[in-house]
Short mmCIF file of C-alpha atoms in Angstrom, two decimals:
data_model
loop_
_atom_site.label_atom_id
_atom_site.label_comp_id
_atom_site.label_asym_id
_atom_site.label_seq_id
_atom_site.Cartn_x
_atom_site.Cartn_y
_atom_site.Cartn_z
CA UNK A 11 17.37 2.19 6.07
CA UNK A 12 13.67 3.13 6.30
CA UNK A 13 11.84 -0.03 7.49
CA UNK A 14 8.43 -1.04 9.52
CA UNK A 15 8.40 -4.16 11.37
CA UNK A 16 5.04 -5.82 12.29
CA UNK A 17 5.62 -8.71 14.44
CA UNK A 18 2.34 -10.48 14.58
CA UNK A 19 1.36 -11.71 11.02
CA UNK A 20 -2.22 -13.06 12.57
CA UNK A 21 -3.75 -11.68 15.86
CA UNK A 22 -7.15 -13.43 16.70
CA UNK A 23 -9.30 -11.42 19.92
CA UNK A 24 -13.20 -11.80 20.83
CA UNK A 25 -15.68 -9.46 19.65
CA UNK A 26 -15.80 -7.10 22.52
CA UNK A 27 -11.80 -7.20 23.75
CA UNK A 28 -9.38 -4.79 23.27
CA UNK A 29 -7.34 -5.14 20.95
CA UNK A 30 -3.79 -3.34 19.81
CA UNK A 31 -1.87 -4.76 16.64
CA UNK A 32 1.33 -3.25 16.91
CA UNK A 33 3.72 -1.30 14.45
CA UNK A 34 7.48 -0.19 14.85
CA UNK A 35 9.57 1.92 12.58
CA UNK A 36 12.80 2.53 11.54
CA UNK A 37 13.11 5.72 10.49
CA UNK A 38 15.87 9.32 10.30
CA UNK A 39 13.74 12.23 10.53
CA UNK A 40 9.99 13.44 11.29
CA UNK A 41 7.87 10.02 10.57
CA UNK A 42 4.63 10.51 9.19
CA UNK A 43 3.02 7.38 9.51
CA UNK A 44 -0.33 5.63 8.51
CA UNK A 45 -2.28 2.34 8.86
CA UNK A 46 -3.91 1.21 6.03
CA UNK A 47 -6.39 -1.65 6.12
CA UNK A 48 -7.59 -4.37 3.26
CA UNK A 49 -11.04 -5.84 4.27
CA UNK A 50 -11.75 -9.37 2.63
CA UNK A 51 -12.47 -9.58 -1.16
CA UNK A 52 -12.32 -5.56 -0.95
CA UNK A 53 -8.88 -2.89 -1.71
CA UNK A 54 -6.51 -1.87 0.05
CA UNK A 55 -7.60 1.54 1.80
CA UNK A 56 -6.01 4.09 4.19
CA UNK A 57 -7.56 3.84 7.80
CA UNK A 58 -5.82 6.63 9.72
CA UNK A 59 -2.93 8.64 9.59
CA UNK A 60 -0.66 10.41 12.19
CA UNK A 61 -0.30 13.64 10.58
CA UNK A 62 -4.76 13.92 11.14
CA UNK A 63 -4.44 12.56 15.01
CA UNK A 64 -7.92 11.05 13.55
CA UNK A 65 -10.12 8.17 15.20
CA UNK A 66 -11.72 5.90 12.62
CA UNK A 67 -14.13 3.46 13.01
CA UNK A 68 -13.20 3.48 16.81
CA UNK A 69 -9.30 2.44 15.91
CA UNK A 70 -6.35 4.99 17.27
CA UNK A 71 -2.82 5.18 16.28
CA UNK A 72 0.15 7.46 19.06
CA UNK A 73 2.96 7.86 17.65
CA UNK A 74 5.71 7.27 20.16
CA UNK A 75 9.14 8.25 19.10
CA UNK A 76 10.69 7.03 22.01
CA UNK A 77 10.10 3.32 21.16
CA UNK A 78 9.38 4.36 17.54
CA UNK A 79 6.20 2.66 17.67
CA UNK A 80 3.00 3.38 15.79
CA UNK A 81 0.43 0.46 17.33
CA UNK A 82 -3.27 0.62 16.48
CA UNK A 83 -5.78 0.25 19.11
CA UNK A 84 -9.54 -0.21 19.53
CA UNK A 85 -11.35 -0.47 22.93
CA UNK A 86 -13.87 -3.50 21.50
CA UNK A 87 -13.37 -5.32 18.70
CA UNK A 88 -16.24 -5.77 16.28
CA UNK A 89 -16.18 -9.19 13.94
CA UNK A 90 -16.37 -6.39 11.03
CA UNK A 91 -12.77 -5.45 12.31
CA UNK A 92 -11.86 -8.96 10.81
CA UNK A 93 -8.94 -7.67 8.00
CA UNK A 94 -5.39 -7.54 6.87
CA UNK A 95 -3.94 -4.45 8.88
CA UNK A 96 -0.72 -2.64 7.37
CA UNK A 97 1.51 -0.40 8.64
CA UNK A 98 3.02 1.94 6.35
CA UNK A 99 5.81 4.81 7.29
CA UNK A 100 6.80 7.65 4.45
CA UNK A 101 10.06 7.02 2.91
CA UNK A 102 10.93 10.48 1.51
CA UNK A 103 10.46 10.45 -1.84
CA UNK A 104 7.19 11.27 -3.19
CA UNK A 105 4.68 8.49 -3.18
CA UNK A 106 7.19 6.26 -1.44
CA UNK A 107 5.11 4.39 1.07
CA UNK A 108 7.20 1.75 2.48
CA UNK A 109 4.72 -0.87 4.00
CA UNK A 110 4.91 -3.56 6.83
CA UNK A 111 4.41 -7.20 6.16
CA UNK A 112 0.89 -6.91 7.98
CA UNK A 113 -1.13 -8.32 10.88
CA UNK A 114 -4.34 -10.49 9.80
CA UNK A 115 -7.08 -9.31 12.68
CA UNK A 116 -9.69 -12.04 13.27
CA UNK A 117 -12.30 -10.86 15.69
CA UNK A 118 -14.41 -14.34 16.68
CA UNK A 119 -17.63 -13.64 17.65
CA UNK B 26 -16.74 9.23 -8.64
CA UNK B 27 -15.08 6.60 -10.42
CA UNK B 28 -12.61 4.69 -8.23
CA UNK B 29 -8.99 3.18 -9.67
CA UNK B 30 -9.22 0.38 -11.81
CA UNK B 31 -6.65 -1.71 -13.35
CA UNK B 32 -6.37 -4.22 -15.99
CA UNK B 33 -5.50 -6.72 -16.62
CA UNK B 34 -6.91 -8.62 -13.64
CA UNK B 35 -4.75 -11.97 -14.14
CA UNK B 36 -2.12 -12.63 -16.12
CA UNK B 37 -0.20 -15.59 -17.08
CA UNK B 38 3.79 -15.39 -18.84
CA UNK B 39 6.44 -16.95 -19.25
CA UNK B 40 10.33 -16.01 -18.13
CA UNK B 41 12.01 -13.49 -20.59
CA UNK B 42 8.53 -12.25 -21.82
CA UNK B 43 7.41 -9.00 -21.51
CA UNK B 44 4.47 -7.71 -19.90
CA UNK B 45 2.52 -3.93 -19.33
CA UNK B 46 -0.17 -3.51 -17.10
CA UNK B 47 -2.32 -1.22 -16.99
CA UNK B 48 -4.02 1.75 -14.90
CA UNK B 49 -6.82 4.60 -14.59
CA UNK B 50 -6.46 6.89 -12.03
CA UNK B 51 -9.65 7.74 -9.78
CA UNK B 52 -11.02 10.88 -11.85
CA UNK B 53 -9.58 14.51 -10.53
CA UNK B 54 -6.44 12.58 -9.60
CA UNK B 55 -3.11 13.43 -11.26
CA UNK B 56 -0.89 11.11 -9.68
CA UNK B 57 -0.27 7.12 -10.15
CA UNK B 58 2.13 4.75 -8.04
CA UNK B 59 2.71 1.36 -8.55
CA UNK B 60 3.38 -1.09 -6.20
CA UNK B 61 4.68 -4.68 -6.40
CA UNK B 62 3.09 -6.92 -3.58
CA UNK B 63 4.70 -10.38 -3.12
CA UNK B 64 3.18 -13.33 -1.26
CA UNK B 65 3.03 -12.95 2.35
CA UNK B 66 4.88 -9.11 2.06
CA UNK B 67 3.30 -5.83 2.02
CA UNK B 68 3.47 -3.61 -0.88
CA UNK B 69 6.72 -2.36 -1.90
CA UNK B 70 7.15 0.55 -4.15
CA UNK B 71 7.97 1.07 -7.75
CA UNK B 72 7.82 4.11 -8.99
CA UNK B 73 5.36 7.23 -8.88
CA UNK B 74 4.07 9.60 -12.14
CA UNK B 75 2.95 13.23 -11.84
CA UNK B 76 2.47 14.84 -14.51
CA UNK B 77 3.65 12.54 -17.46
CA UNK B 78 6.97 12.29 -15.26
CA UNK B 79 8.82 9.91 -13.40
CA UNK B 80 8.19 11.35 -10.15
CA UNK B 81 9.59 8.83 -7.42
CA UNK B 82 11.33 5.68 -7.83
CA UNK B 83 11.95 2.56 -5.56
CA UNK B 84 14.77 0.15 -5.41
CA UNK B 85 13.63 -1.71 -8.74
CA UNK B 86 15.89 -2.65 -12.10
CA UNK B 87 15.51 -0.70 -15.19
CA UNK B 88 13.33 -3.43 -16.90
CA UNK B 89 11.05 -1.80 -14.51
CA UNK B 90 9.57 1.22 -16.97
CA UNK B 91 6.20 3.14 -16.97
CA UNK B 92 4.44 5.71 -18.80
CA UNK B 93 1.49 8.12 -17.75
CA UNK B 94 -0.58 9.45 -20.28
CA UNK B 95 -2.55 12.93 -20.33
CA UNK B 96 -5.39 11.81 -19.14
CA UNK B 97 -3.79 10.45 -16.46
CA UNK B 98 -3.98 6.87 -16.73
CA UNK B 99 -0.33 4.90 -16.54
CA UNK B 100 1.51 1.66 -17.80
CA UNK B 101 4.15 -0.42 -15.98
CA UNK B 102 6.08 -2.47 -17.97
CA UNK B 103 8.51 -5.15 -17.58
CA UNK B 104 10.82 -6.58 -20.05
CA UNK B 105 12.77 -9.95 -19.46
CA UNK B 106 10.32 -11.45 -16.67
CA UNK B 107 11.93 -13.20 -14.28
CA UNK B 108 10.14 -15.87 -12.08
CA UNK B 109 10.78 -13.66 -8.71
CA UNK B 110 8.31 -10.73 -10.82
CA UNK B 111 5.14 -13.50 -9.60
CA UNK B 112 3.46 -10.80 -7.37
CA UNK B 113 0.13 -8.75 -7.20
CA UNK B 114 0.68 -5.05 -9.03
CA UNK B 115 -0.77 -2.40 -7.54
CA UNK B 116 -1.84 0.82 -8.72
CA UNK B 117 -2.53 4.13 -6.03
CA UNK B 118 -3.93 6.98 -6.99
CA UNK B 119 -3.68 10.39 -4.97
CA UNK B 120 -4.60 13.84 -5.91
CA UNK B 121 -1.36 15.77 -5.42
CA UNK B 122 1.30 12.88 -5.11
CA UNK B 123 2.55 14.58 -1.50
CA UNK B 124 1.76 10.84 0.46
CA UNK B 125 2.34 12.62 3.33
CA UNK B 126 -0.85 14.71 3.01
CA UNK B 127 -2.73 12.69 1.08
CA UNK B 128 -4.67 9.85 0.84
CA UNK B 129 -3.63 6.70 -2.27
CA UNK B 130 -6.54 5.32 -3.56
CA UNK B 131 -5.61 1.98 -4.60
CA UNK B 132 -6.47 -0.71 -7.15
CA UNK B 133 -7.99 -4.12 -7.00
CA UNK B 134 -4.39 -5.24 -8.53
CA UNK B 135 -3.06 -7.77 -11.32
CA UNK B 136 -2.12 -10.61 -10.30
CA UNK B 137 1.03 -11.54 -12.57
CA UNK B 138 2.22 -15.16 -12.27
CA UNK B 139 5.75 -16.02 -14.30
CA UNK B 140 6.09 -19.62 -15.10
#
């Protein structure tokens, strides 16, 4: 079964250290994968996907199918970074999203 | 641009009521999914409408039911509320309903609690 494991439910870095929050999938096929990020007292929005090989707001995602992995990244985290990260892998039907448990990212200042 | 909004925010029932919530997709958008998001989970999926269809459905019980309207907009219902239905709804919006090419546009939510 299609599945996306996020083992950290709260990550806490200082502004200015790297920081990865990490993502693995279960998955038969061609994963297309995204992160989507909720921001406090704001929706849930899409930050990147895999499929655009896209940098936003200084955060990266590699797929790796080796270790079916999917982990965000960011050089220096900002105290804006401070949300509720989600990983989310297609499921193959349409609109099926099927979403980690998410990460909460607090960047201290 | 007017984003997705749902309604209502909160809502308060009681086990073996019935319930719809409701949905208006971000304007040139033709596509709704809903979403169930339990405490502490991420959001798991319900079903999708394109079109006035059923377009997509998750692993959810029949009592589980939806409409989409021409204009777009969309209803989830469910009959027989159970207390395990306590959850935020979500509603996503997308342009084309291919999630693999595009971006959902989600909803603030409803907040359903079953007492």
């Amino acid at each position: 079964a299609q599945r996306v494991t996020q083992p950290e439910k709260l990550l806490s870095v200082f502004k200015g250290a790297p920081v990865e929050l990490k993502c693995n999938y279960s998955y038969s096929g061609s994963p297309e994968l995204f992160w989507y990020v909720q921001y406090s007292r704001q929706r849930l929005q899409l930050l990147l996907r895999h499929i655009s090989r896209e940098s936003i707001k200084g955060f990266t995602a590699d797929l790796n199918k080796g270790e079916t992995s999917f982990h965000l990244k960011k050089p220096f985290a900002q105290e804006e970074d401070s949300a509720m990260y989600y990983c989310a892998v297609y499921g193959g039907s349409q609109g099926n999203l099927i979403f980690g448990k998410g990460t909460k990212l607090s960047v201290k200042p | 641009e007017t984003g997705v909004t749902q309604s209502p925010t909160h809502l308060i029932k009681t086990r073996g009521q019935q319930v719809t919530l409701r949905c208006s997709s971000q304007s040139g958008h033709n596509t709704v999914s809903w979403y169930q998001q339990a405490l502490g989970q991420g959001p798991q999926f319900i079903f999708q409408y394109y079109r006035e269809e059923e377009n997509g459905r998750g692993n959810f019980p029949p009592r589980f039911s939806g409409l989409q309207f021409p204009n777009y907009s969309s209803e989830l219902n469910v009959n027989a509320l159970e207390l395990d239905d306590s959850a935020l709804y979500l509603c996503a919006s997308s342009a084309t309903g291919d999630a693999t090419n595009e971006k959902l546009f989600f909803g603030s939510g409803t907040q359903l609690s079953v007492l």
